[in-house]
CSV table of C-alpha atoms and ligand atoms in Angstrom, one decimal:
chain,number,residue,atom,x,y,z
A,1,UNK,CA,79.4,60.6,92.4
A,2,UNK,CA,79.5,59.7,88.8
A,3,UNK,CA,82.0,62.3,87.5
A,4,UNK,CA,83.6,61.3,90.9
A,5,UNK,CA,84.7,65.2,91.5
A,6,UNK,CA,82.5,64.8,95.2
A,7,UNK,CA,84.4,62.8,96.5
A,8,UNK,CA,87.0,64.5,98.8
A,9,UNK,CA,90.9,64.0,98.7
A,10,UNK,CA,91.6,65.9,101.8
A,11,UNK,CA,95.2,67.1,102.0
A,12,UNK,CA,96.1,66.3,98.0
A,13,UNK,CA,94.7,69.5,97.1
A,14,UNK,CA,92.0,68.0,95.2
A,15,UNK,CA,89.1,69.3,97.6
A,16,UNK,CA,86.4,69.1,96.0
A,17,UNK,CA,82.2,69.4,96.4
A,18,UNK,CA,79.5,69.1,94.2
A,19,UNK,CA,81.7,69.2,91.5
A,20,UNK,CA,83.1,72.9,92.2
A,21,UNK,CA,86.3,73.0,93.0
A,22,UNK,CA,87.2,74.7,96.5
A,23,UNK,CA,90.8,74.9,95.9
A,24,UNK,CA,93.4,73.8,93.3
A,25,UNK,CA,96.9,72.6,94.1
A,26,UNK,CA,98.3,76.3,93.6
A,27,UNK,CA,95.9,77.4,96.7
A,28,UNK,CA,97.3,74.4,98.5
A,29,UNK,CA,100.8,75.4,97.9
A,30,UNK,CA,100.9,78.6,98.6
A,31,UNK,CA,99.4,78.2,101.5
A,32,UNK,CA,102.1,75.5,102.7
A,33,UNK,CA,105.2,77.2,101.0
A,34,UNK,CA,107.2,80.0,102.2
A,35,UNK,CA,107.0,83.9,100.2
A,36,UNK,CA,110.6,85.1,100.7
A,37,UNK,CA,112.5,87.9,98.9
A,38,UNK,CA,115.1,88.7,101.5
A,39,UNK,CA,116.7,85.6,102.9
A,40,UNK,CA,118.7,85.1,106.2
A,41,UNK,CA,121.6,86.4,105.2
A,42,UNK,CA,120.2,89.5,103.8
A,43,UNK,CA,120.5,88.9,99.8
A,44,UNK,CA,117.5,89.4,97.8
A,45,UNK,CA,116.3,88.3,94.2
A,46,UNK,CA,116.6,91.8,92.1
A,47,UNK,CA,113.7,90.5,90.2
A,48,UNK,CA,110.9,90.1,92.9
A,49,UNK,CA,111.6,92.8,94.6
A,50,UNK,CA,109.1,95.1,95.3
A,51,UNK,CA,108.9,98.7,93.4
A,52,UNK,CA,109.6,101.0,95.9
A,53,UNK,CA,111.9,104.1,96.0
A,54,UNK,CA,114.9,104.5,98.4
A,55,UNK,CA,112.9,107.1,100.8
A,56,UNK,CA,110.3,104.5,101.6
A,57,UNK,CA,113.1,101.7,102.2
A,58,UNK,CA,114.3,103.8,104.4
A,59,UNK,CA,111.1,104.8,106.4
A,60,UNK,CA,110.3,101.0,106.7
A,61,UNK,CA,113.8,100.3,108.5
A,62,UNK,CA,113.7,103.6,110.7
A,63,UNK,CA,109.9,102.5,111.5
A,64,UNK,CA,111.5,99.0,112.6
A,65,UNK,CA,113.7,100.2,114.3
A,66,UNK,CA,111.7,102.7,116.3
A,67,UNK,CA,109.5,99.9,117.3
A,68,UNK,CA,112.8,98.1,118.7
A,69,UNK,CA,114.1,101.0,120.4
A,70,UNK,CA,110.5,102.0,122.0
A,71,UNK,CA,110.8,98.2,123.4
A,72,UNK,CA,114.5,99.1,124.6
A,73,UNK,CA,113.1,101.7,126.5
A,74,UNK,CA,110.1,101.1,127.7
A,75,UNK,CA,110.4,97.5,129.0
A,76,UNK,CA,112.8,98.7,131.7
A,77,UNK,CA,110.6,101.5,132.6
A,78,UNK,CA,108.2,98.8,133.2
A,79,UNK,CA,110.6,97.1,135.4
A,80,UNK,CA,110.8,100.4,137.4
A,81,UNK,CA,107.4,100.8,137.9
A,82,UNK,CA,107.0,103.6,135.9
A,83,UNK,CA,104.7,101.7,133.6
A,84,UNK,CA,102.1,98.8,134.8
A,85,UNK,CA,102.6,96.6,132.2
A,86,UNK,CA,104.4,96.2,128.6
A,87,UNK,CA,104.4,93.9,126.0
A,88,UNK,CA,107.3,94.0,123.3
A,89,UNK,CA,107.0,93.1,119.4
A,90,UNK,CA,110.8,92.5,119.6
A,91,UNK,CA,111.7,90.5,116.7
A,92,UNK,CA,107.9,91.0,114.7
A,93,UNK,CA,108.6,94.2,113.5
A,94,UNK,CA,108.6,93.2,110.0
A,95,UNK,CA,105.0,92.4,109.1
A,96,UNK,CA,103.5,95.0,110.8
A,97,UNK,CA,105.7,97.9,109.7
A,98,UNK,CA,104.8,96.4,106.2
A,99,UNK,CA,101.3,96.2,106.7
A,100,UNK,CA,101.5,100.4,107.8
A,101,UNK,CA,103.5,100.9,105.0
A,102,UNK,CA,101.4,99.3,102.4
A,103,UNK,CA,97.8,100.8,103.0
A,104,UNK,CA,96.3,104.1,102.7
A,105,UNK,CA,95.4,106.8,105.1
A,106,UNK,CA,92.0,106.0,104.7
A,107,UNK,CA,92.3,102.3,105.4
A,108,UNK,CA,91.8,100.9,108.5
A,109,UNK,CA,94.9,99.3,111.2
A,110,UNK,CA,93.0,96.6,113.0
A,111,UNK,CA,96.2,95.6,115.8
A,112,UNK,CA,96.6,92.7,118.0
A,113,UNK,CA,98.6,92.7,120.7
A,114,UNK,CA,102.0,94.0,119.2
A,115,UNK,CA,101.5,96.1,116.3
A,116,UNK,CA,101.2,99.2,118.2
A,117,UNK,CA,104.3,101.2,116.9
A,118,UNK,CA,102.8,101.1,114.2
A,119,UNK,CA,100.0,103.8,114.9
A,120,UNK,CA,103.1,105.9,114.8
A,121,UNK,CA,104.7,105.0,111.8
A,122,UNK,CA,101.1,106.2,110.5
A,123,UNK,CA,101.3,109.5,112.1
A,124,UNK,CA,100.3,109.1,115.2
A,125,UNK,CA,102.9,111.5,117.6
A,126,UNK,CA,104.9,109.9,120.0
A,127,UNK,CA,103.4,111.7,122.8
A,128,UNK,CA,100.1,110.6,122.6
A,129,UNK,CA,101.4,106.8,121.9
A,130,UNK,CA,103.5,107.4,124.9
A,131,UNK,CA,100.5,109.0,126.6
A,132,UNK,CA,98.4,106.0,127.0
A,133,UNK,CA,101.3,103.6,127.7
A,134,UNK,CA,102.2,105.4,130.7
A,135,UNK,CA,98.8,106.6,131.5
A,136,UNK,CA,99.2,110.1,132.0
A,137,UNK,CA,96.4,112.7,131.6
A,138,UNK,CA,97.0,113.4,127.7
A,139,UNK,CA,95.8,109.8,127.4
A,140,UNK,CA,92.3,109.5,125.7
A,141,UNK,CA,91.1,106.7,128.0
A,142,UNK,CA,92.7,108.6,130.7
A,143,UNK,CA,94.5,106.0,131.9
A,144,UNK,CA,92.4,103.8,132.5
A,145,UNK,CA,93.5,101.1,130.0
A,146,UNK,CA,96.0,98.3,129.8
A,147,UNK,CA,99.2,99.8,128.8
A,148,UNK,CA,100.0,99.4,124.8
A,149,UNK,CA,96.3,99.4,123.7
A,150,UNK,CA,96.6,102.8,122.1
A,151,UNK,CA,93.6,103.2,119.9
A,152,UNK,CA,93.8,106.7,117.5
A,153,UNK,CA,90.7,107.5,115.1
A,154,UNK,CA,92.1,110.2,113.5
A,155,UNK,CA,94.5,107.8,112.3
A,156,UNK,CA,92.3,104.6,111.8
A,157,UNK,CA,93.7,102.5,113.9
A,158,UNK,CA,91.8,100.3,116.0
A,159,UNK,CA,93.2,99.1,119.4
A,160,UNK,CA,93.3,95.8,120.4
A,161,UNK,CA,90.6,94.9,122.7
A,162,UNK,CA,92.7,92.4,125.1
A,163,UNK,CA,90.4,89.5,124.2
A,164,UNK,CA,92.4,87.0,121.9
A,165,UNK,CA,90.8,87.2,118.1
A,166,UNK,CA,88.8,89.7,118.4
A,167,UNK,CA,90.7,91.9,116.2
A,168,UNK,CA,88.9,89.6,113.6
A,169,UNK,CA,86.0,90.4,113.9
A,170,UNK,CA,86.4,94.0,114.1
A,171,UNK,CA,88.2,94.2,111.1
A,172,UNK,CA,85.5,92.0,108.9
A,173,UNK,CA,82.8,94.2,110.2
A,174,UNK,CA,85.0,97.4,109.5
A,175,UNK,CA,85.6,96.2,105.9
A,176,UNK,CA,82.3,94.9,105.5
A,177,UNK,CA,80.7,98.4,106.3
A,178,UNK,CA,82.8,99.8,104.3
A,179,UNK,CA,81.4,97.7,101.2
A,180,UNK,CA,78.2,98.6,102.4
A,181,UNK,CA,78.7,102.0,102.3
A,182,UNK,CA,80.9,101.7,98.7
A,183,UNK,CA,83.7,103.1,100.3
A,184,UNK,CA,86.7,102.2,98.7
A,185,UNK,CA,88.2,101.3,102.5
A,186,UNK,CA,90.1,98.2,103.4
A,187,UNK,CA,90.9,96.8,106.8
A,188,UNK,CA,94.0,95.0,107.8
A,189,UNK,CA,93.3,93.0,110.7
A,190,UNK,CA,96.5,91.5,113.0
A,191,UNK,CA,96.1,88.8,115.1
A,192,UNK,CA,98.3,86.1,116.6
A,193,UNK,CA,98.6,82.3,116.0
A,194,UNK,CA,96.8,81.9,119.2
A,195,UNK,CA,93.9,83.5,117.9
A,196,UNK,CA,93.4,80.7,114.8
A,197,UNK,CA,92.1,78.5,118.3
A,198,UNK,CA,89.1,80.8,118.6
A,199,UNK,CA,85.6,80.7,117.2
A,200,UNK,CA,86.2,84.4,116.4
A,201,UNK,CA,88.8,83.3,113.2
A,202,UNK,CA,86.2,81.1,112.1
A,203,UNK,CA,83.3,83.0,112.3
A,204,UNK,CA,85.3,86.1,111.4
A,205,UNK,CA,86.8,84.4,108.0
A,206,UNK,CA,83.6,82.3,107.4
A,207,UNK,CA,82.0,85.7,106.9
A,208,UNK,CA,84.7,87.9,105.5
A,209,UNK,CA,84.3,85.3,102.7
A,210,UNK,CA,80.9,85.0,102.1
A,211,UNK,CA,80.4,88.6,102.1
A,212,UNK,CA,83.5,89.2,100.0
A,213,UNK,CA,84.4,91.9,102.6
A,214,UNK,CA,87.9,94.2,102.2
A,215,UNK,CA,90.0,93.0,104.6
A,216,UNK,CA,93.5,90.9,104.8
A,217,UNK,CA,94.2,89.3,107.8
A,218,UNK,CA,97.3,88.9,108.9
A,219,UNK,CA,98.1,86.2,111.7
A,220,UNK,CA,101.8,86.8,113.8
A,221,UNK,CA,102.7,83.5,113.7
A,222,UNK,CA,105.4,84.2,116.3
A,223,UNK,CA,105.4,80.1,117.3
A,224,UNK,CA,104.0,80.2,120.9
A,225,UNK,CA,100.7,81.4,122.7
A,226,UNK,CA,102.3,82.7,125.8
A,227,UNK,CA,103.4,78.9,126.8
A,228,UNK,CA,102.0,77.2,124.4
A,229,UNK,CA,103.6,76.0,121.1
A,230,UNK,CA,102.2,76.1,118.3
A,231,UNK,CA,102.4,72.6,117.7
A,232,UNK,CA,100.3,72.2,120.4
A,233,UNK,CA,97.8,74.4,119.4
A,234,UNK,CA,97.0,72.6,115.9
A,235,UNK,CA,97.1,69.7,114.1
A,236,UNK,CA,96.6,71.6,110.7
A,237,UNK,CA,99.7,71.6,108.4
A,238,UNK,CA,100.7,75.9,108.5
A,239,UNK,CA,97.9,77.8,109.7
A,240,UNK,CA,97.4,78.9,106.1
A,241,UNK,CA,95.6,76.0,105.2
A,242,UNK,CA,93.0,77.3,107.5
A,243,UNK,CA,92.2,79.7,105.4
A,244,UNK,CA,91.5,77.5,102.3
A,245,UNK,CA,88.7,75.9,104.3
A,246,UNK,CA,86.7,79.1,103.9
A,247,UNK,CA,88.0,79.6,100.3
A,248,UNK,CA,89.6,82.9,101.5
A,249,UNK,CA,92.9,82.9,99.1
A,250,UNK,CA,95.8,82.2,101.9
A,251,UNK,CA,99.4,82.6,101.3
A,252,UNK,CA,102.8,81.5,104.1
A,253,UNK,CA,104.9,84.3,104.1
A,254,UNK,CA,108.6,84.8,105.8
A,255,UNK,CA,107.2,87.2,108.7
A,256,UNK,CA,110.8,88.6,109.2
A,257,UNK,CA,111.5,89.6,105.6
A,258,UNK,CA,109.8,92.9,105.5
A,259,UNK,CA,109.9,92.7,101.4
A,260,UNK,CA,108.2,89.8,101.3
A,261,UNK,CA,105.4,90.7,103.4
A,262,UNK,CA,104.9,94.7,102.1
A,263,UNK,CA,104.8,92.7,98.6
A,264,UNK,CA,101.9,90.4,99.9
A,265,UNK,CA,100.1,92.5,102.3
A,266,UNK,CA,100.2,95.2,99.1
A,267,UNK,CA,99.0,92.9,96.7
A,268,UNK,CA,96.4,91.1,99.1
A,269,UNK,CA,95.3,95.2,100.1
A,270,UNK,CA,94.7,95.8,96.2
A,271,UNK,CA,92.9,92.9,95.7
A,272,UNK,CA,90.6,93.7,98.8
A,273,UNK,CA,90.1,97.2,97.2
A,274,UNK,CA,89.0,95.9,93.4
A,275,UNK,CA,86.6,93.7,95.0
A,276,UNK,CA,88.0,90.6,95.2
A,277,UNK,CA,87.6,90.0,98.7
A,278,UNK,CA,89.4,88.8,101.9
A,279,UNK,CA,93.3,87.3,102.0
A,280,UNK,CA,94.6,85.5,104.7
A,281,UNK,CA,98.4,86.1,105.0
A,282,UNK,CA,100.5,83.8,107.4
A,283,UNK,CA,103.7,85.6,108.8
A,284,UNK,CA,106.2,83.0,109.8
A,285,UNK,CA,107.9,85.1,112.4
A,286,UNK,CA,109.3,84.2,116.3
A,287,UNK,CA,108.5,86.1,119.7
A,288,UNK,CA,112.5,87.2,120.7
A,289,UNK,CA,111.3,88.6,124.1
A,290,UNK,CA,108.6,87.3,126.9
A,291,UNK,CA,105.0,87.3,126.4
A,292,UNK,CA,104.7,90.3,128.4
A,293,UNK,CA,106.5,92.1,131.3
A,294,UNK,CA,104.5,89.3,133.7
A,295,UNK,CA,106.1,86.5,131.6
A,296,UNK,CA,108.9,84.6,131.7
A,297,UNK,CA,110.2,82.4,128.7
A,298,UNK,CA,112.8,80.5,130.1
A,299,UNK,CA,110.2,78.8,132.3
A,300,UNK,CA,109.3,76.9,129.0
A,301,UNK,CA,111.8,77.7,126.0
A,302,UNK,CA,115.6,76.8,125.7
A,303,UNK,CA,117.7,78.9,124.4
A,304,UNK,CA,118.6,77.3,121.1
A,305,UNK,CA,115.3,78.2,119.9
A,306,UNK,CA,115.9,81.9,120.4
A,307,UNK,CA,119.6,81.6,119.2
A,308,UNK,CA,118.2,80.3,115.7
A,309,UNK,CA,115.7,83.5,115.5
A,310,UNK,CA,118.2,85.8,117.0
A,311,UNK,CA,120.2,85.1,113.1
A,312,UNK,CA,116.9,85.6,111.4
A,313,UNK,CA,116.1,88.9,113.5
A,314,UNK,CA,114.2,91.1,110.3
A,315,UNK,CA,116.0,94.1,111.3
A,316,UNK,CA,119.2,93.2,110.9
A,317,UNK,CA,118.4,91.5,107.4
A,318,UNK,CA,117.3,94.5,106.3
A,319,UNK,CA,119.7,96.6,107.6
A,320,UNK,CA,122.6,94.3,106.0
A,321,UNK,CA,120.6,94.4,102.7
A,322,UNK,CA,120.2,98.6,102.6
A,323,UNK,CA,124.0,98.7,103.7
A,324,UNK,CA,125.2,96.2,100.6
A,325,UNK,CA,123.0,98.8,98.6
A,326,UNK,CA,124.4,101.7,99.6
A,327,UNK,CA,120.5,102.6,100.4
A,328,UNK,CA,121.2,103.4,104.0
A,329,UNK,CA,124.9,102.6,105.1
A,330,UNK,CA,126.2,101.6,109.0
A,331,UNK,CA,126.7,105.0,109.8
A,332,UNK,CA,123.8,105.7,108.8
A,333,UNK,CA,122.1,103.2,110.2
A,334,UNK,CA,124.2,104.0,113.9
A,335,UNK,CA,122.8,107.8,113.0
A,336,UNK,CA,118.9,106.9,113.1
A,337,UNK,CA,119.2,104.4,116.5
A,338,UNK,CA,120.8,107.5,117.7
A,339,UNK,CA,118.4,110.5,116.6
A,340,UNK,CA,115.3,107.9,117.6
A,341,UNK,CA,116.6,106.9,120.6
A,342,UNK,CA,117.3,110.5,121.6
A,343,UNK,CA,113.4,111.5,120.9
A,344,UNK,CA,112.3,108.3,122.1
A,345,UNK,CA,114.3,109.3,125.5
A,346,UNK,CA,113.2,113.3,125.2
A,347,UNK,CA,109.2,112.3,125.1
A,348,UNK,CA,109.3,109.6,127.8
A,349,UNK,CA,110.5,112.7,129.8
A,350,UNK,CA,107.7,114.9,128.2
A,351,UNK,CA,105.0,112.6,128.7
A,352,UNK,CA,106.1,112.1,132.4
A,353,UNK,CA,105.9,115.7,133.5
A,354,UNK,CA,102.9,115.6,132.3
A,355,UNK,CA,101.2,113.4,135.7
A,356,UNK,CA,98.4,111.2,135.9
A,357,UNK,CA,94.5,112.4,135.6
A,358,UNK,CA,93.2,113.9,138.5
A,359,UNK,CA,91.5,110.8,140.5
A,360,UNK,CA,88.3,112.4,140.7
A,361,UNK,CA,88.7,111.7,136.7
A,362,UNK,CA,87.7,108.2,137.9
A,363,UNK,CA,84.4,108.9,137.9
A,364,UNK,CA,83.9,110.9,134.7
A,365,UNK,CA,82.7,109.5,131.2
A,366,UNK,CA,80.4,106.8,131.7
A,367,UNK,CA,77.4,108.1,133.2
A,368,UNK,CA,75.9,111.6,131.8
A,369,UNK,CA,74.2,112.0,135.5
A,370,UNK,CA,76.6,109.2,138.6
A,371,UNK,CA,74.1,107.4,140.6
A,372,UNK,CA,74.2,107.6,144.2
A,373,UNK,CA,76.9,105.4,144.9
A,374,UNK,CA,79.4,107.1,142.4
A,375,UNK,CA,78.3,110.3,144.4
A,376,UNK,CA,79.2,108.7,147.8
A,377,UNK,CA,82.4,107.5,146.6
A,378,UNK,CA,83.3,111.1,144.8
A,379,UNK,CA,82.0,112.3,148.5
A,380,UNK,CA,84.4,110.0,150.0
A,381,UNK,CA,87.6,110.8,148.0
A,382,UNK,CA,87.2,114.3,148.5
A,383,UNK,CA,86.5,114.3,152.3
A,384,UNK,CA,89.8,111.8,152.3
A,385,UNK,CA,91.8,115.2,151.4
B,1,TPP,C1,89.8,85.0,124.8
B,1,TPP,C2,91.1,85.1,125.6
B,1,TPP,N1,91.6,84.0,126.1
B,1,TPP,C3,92.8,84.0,126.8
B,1,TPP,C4,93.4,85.2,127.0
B,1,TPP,C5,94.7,85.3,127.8
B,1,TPP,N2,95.8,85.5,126.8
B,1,TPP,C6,96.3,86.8,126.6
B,1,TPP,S1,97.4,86.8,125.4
B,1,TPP,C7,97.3,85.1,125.2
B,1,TPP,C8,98.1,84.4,124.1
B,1,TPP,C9,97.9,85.0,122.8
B,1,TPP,O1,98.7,84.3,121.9
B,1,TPP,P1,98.7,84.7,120.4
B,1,TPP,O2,97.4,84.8,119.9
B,1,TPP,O3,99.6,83.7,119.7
B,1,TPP,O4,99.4,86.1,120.3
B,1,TPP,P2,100.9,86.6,120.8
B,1,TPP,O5,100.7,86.9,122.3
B,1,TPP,O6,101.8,85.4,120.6
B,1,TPP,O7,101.2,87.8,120.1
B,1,TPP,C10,96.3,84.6,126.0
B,1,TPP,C11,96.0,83.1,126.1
B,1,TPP,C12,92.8,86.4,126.5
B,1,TPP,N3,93.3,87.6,126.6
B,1,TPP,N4,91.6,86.3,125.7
């Protein structure tokens, strides 16, 4: 081209077609650099951090650690039997407690796989968290559900639907509704770096863009896909970059400072709401247990891996960062793992009295008259005794 802006530079930042530009070197290094507030050893820059009063630093790390102590307990319950199936967010805390924290009641919680505790830090009881994980008959889907795919409208929060990415979607057409509807709602959508293989975070972002929808994504990148790395999942640079390729605005972010990502996912939320449109947020972050309670880790990771993440572990950062503070002190700190762990413990034991549904529940809810064969089989189970 004569002004010579169509031609493309891939990779210099200089991206450019018909002239307009689809992103600048600022785009391209945010999405390849690394937001972080609180490092490693827990010390943060006074001047970024974010404005937010003692009580709500506090919630964040008792909402961390709530999420740790429900995979404490739970995972060996699975290992009893006593639950079919678990899967821990053990070491991912971070973003998702952030994301809770940093939207409104009337937003929407779009979770992947992991982000479940955090339906309770939004006010969803225990019980009924607990309910569906162990599949008793307080559980809305009555148990018939993959454990830890609690779903709770009154809250908002959407449960993941098993199927990798297709929390995307959900959350673009959500937020796009939404617009529709002038609503001032905004969906925060999590997904994992697995998911950035799928057509759904295409199509999803693709649209999200084009239709300037309210949502920020918000990919896990806890480095592995069940067994597979991530650096055999992509050749892109971060998954970030991804992003720019749909002109969605796309930032890297230390997924186990929980600063750094309630500062982004806040700011990328706000945005969303004035009408500025989707934000893709990458959360640098590391899987510390298995996939799931069917998985096991060591069958391809060594050890070193997990000893370098086990240092970064986002609630000890914080927890050395609110001690040097005198925000929320050891004791303190040994105070809350004990009162959770006690109410944790107390409504595991509530929510087992409770029992399974009835088995003739089986055939409730899905037809408003059963056909014939449904009748048979109810016939059958009752005439079994
Ligand atoms: C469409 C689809 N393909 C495959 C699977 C099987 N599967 C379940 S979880 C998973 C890995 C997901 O990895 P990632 O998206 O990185 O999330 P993470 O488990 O690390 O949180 C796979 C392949 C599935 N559930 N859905």
């Amino acid at each position: 081209m004569a002004d010579g802006k169509a031609s493309s530079k891939v990779g210099s930042g200089q991206l450019t077609c018909d002239s307009v530009e689809i992103w600048s070197d600022e785009d391209y290094a945010r999405a390849t650099g690394l937001v972080q507030i609180l490092d490693e050893n827990g010390h943060a820059d006074p001047a970024r951090l974010p404005h937010l009063p003692s009580e709500k630093l506090i919630r964040l790390y008792q909402g961390m650690l709530g999420s740790r102590l429900l995979d404490e307990q739970l995972m060996p319950l699975q290992r009893q039997g006593r639950i079919g199936h678990y899967f821990e967010a053990r070491g991912q805390e971070a973003g998702f407690i952030a994301g809770a924290e940093a939207i409104e009641k009337t937003d929407y919680f779009v979770q992947g796989l992991r982000e479940g505790a955090a339906a309770v830090y939004r006010g969803l009881p225990l019980g009924k968290y607990l309910a569906q994980i162990l599949g008793t008959a307080h559980d809305a889907s009555r148990g018939r559900q993959m454990p830890c795919h609690v779903g709770a409208a009154a809250i908002h929060h959407i449960s993941t639907s098993s199927c990798v990415a297709s929390q995307i979607p959900h959350a673009v057409g959500i937020a796009w509704a939404a617009k529709i509807r002038k609503e001032p709602t905004v969906a925060l959508g999590f997904f994992g770096d697995g998911a950035t293989s799928e057509d759904d975070f295409h199509a999803g972002l693709n649209f999200a863009a084009v239709y300037q929808a309210p949502v920020v994504f918000v990919c896990q990148n806890n480095q592995w896909a069940i067994s597979t790395p991530v650096a055999a999942q992509t050749r892109s640079e971060t998954l970030a970059v991804k992003g720019l390729a749909y002109a969605v605005p796309s930032l890297r972010v230390d997924g186990n400072d929980v600063l750094a990502m309630y500062a982004t996912i806040k700011a990328a939320v706000d945005a969303a709401r004035a009408g500025h449109g989707p934000t893709f947020i990458e959360a640098v972050t590391y899987r510390l247990g298995a996939h799931s309670s069917a998985d096991d880790p060591a069958r391809y990771r060594d050890g070193h891996e997990d000893a370098i993440w086990q240092k970064r572990d986002p609630l000890l950062r914080f927890g050395r960062w609110l001690a040097e503070r005198n925000i929320l002190d050891s004791t303190a700190q040994a105070a809350a793992r004990a009162r959770i762990t006690d109410a944790i413990r107390a409504a595991i034991a509530a929510e087992e009295a409770v029992g399974p549904p009835p088995t003739a529940s089986l055939f409730e809810d899905v037809f408003a008259r059963p056909t014939w064969l449904l009748e048979e089989q109810k016939a059958g189970l009752r005439n079994s005794g």
